[in-house]
Amino acid sequence: MVQDNQFGSNQQSQIRHDWKHAEVKALFDLPFNDLMFKAQTVHRENFNPNEVQVSTLLSIKTGACPEDCKYCSQSARYNTDIEKERLMEVEKVLEAAKIAKEQGSTRFCMGAGWRNPKARDMPFVLEMVKGVKAMGLETCMTLGMIDGEQADELQEAGLDYYNHNLDTSPEHYNSIITTRSYQDRLDTLQNVRDAGMKVCSGGIMGLGEKAQDRVSFLAQLANLPKHPDSVPINMLVKIEGTPLADVDDLDPFDFIRCIAVARIMMPKSHVRLSAGRDAMNEQMQSMCFLAGANSIFYGCKLLTTGNPEANKDMQLFAKLGINTETVDSADQTDEKAIQTAVINQQNSDLFYDATT
């Protein structure tokens, strides 16, 4: 029988910002069943275990990014099949947001392949935020690095979340990206916090990192001044033409362990099962939900990489008895009606056109 002093609920959800690497490694080293039990205990103390937050991600500007992130198809430095696209028109973005809401999304995320937004782009970006917010959706953007003034402008326009991933550990970072520093990323997160927006920050597993890098990465995230409100855990999608196209696959159990340890270390954060789900079978995804993942992106694309279609997600949710998380709004729609609409509705071509 499990002893209370080992897995007792009274200490499972303590918010900490002083994690030592040895403590994190000890979590990773737990027997798998014990780790899953511990993670599920923490999850149940803080969230409805049968509810998952659903977001839609749209690429509002694709390709021609000057950064050298070795995993990314949008980098101008690599020969991939991504076509360059200019910033989408505001009206088209709002059309996509309307479709996302009809399909059951509660948060609409907009991503641009930029090092940082230019002054000429900000008025259009701000109009996108205002328009999506007016629909009753939560708003999220990822635009690269932003300074304090830009963060304030986005917050005033109604942006709820800003995504800026740390990607990997400080130790492994320079083997993946050289065009911006780790401190640059930390500074952007601080600008987001200072502006009063919620932080969405996570990383990518399977970048050729060592087990110790996954320990260091999660310690870095959990030891931020405030835990990210949303923690996307991505599994590398290997893209032909990028330097990581032939990197060894990450063992599925190692990935699930990352989800579980993230849940334990950041008990009140939404842990998002993000990129790479297209390569996961239903059983692996289900284990991730059991480990504490309670947020997903759905739709046909995550910026430029594949993702399970929305109807498949809802069919899996039905098998597992999972409901989609709702947000407070004046025109909140009945849950079952949303799920039925998602299953029956064909994905719009708009999403494909915007993100190819």
XYZ file of C-alpha atoms in Angstrom:
356
model
C 0.000 0.000 0.000
C 1.288 3.498 -0.841
C 2.279 5.428 2.237
C 0.791 8.889 2.811
C 4.216 10.388 3.470
C 5.325 9.373 -0.024
C 2.344 10.408 -2.086
C 0.109 12.167 0.427
C -2.180 14.773 -1.114
C -1.360 17.445 1.465
C 1.967 18.280 -0.189
C 1.315 17.396 -3.813
C 0.173 20.816 -5.027
C 2.685 23.036 -3.287
C 3.769 25.895 -5.562
C 7.547 25.988 -5.671
C 10.145 28.018 -7.544
C 13.233 26.436 -6.006
C 13.430 23.039 -7.716
C 16.860 21.428 -7.618
C 17.950 19.264 -10.530
C 18.400 16.292 -8.226
C 14.750 16.557 -7.117
C 13.504 16.713 -10.703
C 15.675 13.761 -11.701
C 14.240 11.800 -8.783
C 10.757 12.347 -10.227
C 11.841 11.152 -13.674
C 13.458 8.097 -12.060
C 10.299 6.984 -10.220
C 8.756 3.691 -11.334
C 6.342 4.589 -14.115
C 3.211 3.582 -12.184
C 4.284 5.622 -9.157
C 5.021 8.665 -11.304
C 1.636 8.425 -13.014
C -0.139 8.047 -9.664
C 1.655 11.080 -8.262
C 0.889 13.173 -11.349
C -2.774 12.138 -11.403
C -3.085 12.967 -7.700
C -1.768 16.482 -8.306
C -3.974 16.864 -11.361
C -7.153 15.923 -9.483
C -6.358 18.375 -6.697
C -6.300 21.270 -9.149
C -8.446 20.408 -12.168
C -11.435 18.426 -13.295
C -9.651 15.243 -14.470
C -12.190 14.719 -17.261
C -11.973 18.164 -18.828
C -9.551 19.410 -21.493
C -9.103 22.988 -22.698
C -9.283 23.254 -26.488
C -7.500 25.872 -28.595
C -7.120 26.530 -32.302
C -3.831 27.793 -33.718
C -3.663 29.752 -36.971
C -0.534 30.885 -38.800
C -1.116 34.542 -39.610
C 2.281 34.949 -41.310
C 4.270 31.990 -42.586
C 7.900 31.476 -43.626
C 10.952 33.660 -44.263
C 11.910 33.801 -40.579
C 15.542 34.938 -40.112
C 16.099 32.730 -37.059
C 18.054 29.463 -37.305
C 15.943 27.215 -35.020
C 17.081 23.807 -36.257
C 13.635 22.213 -35.946
C 11.637 24.847 -37.808
C 10.348 24.677 -41.367
C 9.732 28.443 -41.367
C 13.410 29.364 -41.103
C 14.686 31.084 -44.251
C 17.991 29.277 -43.730
C 16.654 25.817 -44.599
C 15.315 24.347 -47.816
C 11.826 23.175 -46.857
C 8.597 23.127 -48.842
C 7.073 26.015 -46.885
C 5.968 28.890 -49.084
C 6.483 32.429 -47.865
C 3.300 34.290 -46.997
C 2.670 37.854 -45.958
C 0.681 38.823 -42.895
C -2.922 37.701 -43.323
C -5.663 40.259 -43.718
C -7.501 41.015 -40.490
C -10.837 39.953 -41.988
C -9.532 36.510 -42.940
C -8.149 35.975 -39.444
C -11.520 36.870 -37.941
C -13.265 34.477 -40.327
C -10.968 31.711 -39.122
C -11.661 32.619 -35.492
C -15.410 32.458 -36.107
C -15.069 28.945 -37.557
C -12.860 27.897 -34.616
C -15.488 29.067 -32.141
C -18.223 27.206 -34.022
C -16.076 24.059 -33.802
C -15.745 24.331 -30.030
C -12.489 26.184 -29.420
C -12.414 28.454 -26.400
C -9.058 30.048 -27.249
C -7.809 31.318 -30.585
C -4.049 31.471 -30.997
C -2.325 33.421 -33.759
C 1.283 32.749 -34.703
C 3.666 34.660 -36.981
C 7.030 33.482 -38.279
C 8.937 36.554 -37.077
C 12.040 37.251 -35.037
C 10.002 40.103 -33.584
C 7.043 42.175 -34.843
C 7.860 45.371 -36.710
C 6.174 48.701 -35.959
C 4.341 48.571 -39.306
C 2.740 45.234 -38.365
C 1.499 46.136 -34.899
C -1.713 48.031 -35.909
C -2.932 44.999 -37.874
C -1.981 42.567 -35.103
C -3.807 44.682 -32.536
C -6.954 44.739 -34.685
C -6.835 40.930 -34.871
C -6.693 40.723 -31.087
C -9.586 43.151 -30.639
C -11.732 41.330 -33.190
C -11.147 37.854 -31.771
C -11.690 39.109 -28.216
C -15.025 40.640 -29.261
C -16.211 37.158 -30.262
C -15.932 35.959 -26.669
C -12.845 33.841 -27.325
C -9.691 33.879 -25.252
C -6.853 35.366 -27.293
C -3.268 34.187 -27.637
C -0.402 35.257 -29.888
C 3.150 34.155 -30.616
C 5.090 36.758 -32.578
C 8.661 36.139 -31.468
C 10.443 38.512 -29.136
C 8.501 41.547 -27.914
C 9.645 44.541 -25.906
C 7.824 46.148 -23.003
C 5.999 48.713 -25.136
C 4.693 46.053 -27.530
C 3.598 43.896 -24.609
C 1.640 46.826 -23.158
C -0.040 47.474 -26.517
C -1.082 43.840 -26.865
C -2.456 43.772 -23.327
C -4.458 46.946 -23.887
C -5.926 45.452 -27.076
C -7.215 42.501 -25.030
C -4.586 39.791 -25.503
C -4.987 37.171 -22.783
C -1.974 34.908 -23.436
C 1.404 35.354 -25.071
C 3.319 32.264 -26.143
C 7.105 32.243 -26.139
C 8.728 28.867 -25.597
C 12.069 28.213 -23.926
C 12.336 25.199 -26.265
C 14.951 23.219 -24.316
C 17.430 23.426 -21.464
C 19.940 26.289 -21.170
C 22.705 23.710 -21.629
C 21.336 22.310 -24.918
C 19.986 25.567 -26.287
C 23.006 26.727 -28.298
C 23.065 23.475 -30.253
C 19.506 24.242 -31.451
C 19.402 28.052 -31.842
C 22.165 30.648 -32.193
C 20.312 33.717 -33.485
C 18.701 34.608 -30.175
C 19.913 33.864 -26.680
C 18.219 32.056 -23.838
C 18.191 35.350 -21.965
C 16.337 36.951 -24.887
C 13.566 34.429 -24.333
C 13.500 35.024 -20.580
C 13.358 38.786 -21.171
C 10.314 38.428 -23.448
C 8.534 36.355 -20.802
C 9.299 39.046 -18.233
C 7.872 41.716 -20.551
C 4.693 39.646 -20.896
C 4.357 39.251 -17.130
C 5.058 42.932 -16.500
C 2.273 43.876 -18.930
C -0.200 41.747 -16.995
C -0.769 39.069 -19.637
C -0.709 35.348 -19.013
C 2.387 33.441 -20.056
C 2.271 30.410 -22.327
C 5.709 28.794 -22.378
C 7.014 25.279 -22.824
C 9.350 23.384 -25.078
C 10.055 20.592 -27.519
C 11.055 17.089 -26.568
C 13.145 15.013 -28.975
C 15.628 17.667 -30.117
C 18.497 15.257 -29.588
C 18.727 16.345 -25.968
C 19.904 14.128 -23.124
C 17.705 13.050 -20.221
C 19.476 15.616 -18.042
C 18.410 18.358 -20.457
C 14.762 17.476 -19.894
C 15.402 17.738 -16.159
C 17.067 21.135 -16.573
C 14.376 22.432 -18.950
C 11.493 21.671 -16.583
C 13.428 23.098 -13.630
C 13.959 26.304 -15.628
C 10.239 26.595 -16.373
C 9.071 25.806 -12.852
C 11.614 28.176 -11.301
C 10.388 31.204 -13.260
C 9.056 34.008 -11.014
C 5.553 32.734 -11.785
C 4.639 29.404 -13.322
C 3.397 29.747 -16.912
C -0.391 29.638 -17.051
C -0.083 27.305 -20.025
C 2.800 24.868 -20.599
C 2.891 23.377 -24.120
C 4.922 20.167 -24.283
C 5.721 19.440 -27.920
C 7.149 16.275 -29.451
C 9.480 17.108 -32.313
C 7.906 16.882 -35.750
C 10.850 16.038 -38.009
C 10.735 18.121 -41.187
C 12.736 17.340 -44.290
C 15.272 20.050 -44.994
C 15.855 21.028 -41.363
C 19.021 19.971 -39.484
C 16.957 17.774 -37.115
C 15.185 15.833 -39.863
C 17.116 12.650 -39.036
C 17.431 12.908 -35.260
C 16.567 9.760 -33.296
C 12.951 9.400 -32.206
C 12.119 10.054 -28.574
C 10.809 7.022 -26.709
C 7.056 7.505 -26.045
C 7.472 6.673 -22.358
C 10.127 9.393 -22.015
C 7.650 11.875 -23.494
C 4.838 10.770 -21.168
C 7.221 11.136 -18.223
C 7.839 14.749 -19.272
C 4.099 15.434 -19.159
C 3.793 13.834 -15.719
C 6.781 15.668 -14.230
C 5.559 18.984 -15.659
C 2.163 18.383 -14.020
C 3.777 17.686 -10.639
C 6.136 20.667 -10.772
C 3.571 23.167 -12.066
C 0.359 21.920 -10.454
C -1.939 24.828 -11.354
C -0.766 25.309 -14.949
C -2.577 23.920 -17.958
C -0.199 21.374 -19.483
C -0.794 21.298 -23.226
C -0.275 18.206 -25.323
C 0.887 20.126 -28.363
C 2.809 19.451 -31.604
C 3.521 15.830 -32.464
C 0.054 14.493 -31.621
C -0.405 13.533 -35.260
C 2.181 10.785 -34.715
C 0.656 9.582 -31.435
C -1.919 6.813 -31.343
C -4.990 7.084 -29.128
C -3.369 5.024 -26.394
C -0.350 7.328 -26.094
C -2.536 10.425 -26.052
C -4.721 8.842 -23.383
C -1.657 8.146 -21.239
C -0.671 11.802 -21.595
C -4.109 12.886 -20.362
C -3.739 10.466 -17.451
C -0.315 12.008 -16.737
C -1.929 15.431 -16.369
C -2.182 16.975 -19.840
C -5.374 19.019 -19.932
C -5.065 21.239 -22.980
C -4.723 20.599 -26.711
C -4.637 22.364 -30.024
C -7.010 20.936 -32.549
C -7.596 21.480 -36.209
C -5.725 20.493 -39.321
C -2.478 22.382 -38.690
C -0.245 23.691 -35.920
C 1.313 26.591 -37.806
C 2.941 24.367 -40.457
C 2.855 20.843 -39.029
C 0.092 18.259 -39.041
C -2.380 17.738 -36.215
C -5.285 15.296 -35.744
C -8.501 16.590 -37.226
C -11.002 18.036 -34.784
C -13.553 15.274 -35.257
C -10.952 12.610 -34.361
C -10.146 14.495 -31.174
C -13.793 14.640 -30.173
C -14.243 10.962 -30.967
C -11.322 10.172 -28.649
C -12.803 12.451 -25.982
C -16.077 10.543 -26.278
C -14.269 7.233 -25.750
C -12.511 8.615 -22.662
C -15.512 10.479 -21.241
C -13.659 13.793 -21.527
C -15.461 17.110 -21.971
C -14.062 20.322 -23.396
C -13.343 23.048 -20.879
C -15.569 26.092 -21.185
C -14.895 29.762 -20.512
C -17.251 32.264 -18.952
C -19.078 34.165 -21.671
C -22.523 35.584 -22.223
C -23.280 33.282 -25.141
C -21.855 30.039 -23.810
C -23.063 27.143 -25.986
C -24.279 23.779 -24.787
C -21.361 21.324 -24.538
C -23.014 18.442 -26.355
C -24.109 20.696 -29.198
C -20.528 21.878 -29.654
C -19.182 18.341 -29.770
C -21.827 17.256 -32.267
C -21.024 20.232 -34.475
C -17.340 19.416 -34.401
C -17.900 15.792 -35.382
C -20.266 16.678 -38.228
C -18.591 19.770 -39.625
C -15.929 19.471 -42.306
C -12.707 21.373 -41.678
C -12.658 24.650 -43.542
C -10.190 25.105 -46.404
C -9.320 28.431 -44.836
C -7.070 26.763 -42.287
C -5.171 24.890 -44.970
C -4.724 27.997 -47.122
C -3.475 30.020 -44.174
C -0.821 27.604 -42.999
C 0.655 25.762 -45.966
